[in-house]
Short mmCIF file of C-alpha atoms in Angstrom, two decimals:
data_model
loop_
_atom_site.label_atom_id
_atom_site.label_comp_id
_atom_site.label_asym_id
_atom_site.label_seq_id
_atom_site.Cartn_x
_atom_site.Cartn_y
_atom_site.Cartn_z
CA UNK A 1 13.46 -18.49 21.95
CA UNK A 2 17.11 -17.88 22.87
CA UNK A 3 18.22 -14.23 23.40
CA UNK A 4 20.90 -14.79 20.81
CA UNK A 5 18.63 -16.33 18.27
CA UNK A 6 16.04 -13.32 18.42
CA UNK A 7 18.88 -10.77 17.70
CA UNK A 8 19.78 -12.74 15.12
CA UNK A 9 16.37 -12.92 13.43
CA UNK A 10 15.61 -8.92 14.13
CA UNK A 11 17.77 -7.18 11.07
CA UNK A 12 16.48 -10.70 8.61
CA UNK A 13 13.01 -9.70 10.23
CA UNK A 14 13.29 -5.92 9.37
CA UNK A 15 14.90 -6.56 5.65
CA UNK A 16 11.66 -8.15 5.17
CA UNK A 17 9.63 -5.52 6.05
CA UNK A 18 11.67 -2.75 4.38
CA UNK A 19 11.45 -5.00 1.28
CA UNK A 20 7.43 -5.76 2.00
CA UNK A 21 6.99 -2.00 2.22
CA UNK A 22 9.37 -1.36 -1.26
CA UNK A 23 6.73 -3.95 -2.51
CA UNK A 24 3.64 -1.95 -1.34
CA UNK A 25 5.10 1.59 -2.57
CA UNK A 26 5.50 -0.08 -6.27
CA UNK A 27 1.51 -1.13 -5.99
CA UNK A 28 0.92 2.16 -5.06
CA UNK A 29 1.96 3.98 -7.46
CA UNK A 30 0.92 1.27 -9.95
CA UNK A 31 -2.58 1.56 -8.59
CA UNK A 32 -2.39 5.05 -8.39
CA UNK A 33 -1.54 5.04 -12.15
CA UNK A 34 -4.84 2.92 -12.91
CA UNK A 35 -6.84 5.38 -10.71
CA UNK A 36 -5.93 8.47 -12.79
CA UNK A 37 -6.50 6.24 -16.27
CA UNK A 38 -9.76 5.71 -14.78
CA UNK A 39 -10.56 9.22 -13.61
CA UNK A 40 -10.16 10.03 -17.39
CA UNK A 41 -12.60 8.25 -18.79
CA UNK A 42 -15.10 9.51 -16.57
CA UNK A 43 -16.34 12.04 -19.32
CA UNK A 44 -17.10 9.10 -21.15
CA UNK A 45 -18.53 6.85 -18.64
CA UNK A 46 -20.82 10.32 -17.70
CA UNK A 47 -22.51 9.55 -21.53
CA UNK A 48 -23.64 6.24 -19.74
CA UNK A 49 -24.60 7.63 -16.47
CA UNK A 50 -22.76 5.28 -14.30
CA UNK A 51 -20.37 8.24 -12.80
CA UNK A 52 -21.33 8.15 -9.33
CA UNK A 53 -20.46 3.77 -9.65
CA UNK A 54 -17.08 4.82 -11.19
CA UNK A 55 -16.31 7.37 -8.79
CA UNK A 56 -16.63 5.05 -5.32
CA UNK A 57 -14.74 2.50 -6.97
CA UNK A 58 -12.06 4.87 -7.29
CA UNK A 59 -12.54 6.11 -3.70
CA UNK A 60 -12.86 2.93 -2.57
CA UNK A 61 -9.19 1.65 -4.50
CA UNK A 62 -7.56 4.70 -3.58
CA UNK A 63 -8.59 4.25 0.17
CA UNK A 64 -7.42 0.62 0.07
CA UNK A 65 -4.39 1.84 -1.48
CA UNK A 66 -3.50 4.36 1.29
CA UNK A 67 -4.37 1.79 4.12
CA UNK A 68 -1.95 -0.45 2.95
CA UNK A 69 0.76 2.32 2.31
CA UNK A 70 -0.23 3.17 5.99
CA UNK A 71 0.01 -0.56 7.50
CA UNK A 72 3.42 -1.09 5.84
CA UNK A 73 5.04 1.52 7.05
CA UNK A 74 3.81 0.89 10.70
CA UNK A 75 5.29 -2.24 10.37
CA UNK A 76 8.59 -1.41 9.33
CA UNK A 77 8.60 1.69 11.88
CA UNK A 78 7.78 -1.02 14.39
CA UNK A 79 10.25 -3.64 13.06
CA UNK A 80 12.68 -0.49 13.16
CA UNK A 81 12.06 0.72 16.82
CA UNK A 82 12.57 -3.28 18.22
CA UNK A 83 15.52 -3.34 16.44
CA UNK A 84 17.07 0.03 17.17
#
């Protein structure tokens, strides 16, 4: 790839990933939302005895949520370091 077309395609490559991360951060918190509407019903899903089943699906979204939090922003400090 020419040198000129790479510089080119580095700030169109890192407005992508800022944007992908902006994306991520929204699904966060929406996710984040869902994880505390389910962490209130666990009194009532105690009645039923399936706690412990609630409770690692809520680890287990809250874990997934983080990773991709994580991921995201490697790639945009990545996308940010090549370009700077």
């Amino acid at each position: 790839m020419p040198e000129n077309l790479a510089s080119n395609l580095q700030p169109e490559l890192l407005r992508r990933a800022q944007d992908a991360l902006m994306v991520a951060s929204r699904m966060g918190c929406a996710m984040k939302d869902l994880v505390g509407r389910v962490e209130d019903d666990l009194a009532l899903a105690d009645q039923y005895g399936i706690v412990c089943a609630m409770q690692a699906c809520i680890d287990a979204l809250e874990n997934a949520v983080q990773n991709t939090l994580d991921e995201m922003g490697g790639l945009v400090k990545r996308a940010e370091v090549n370009h700077g």
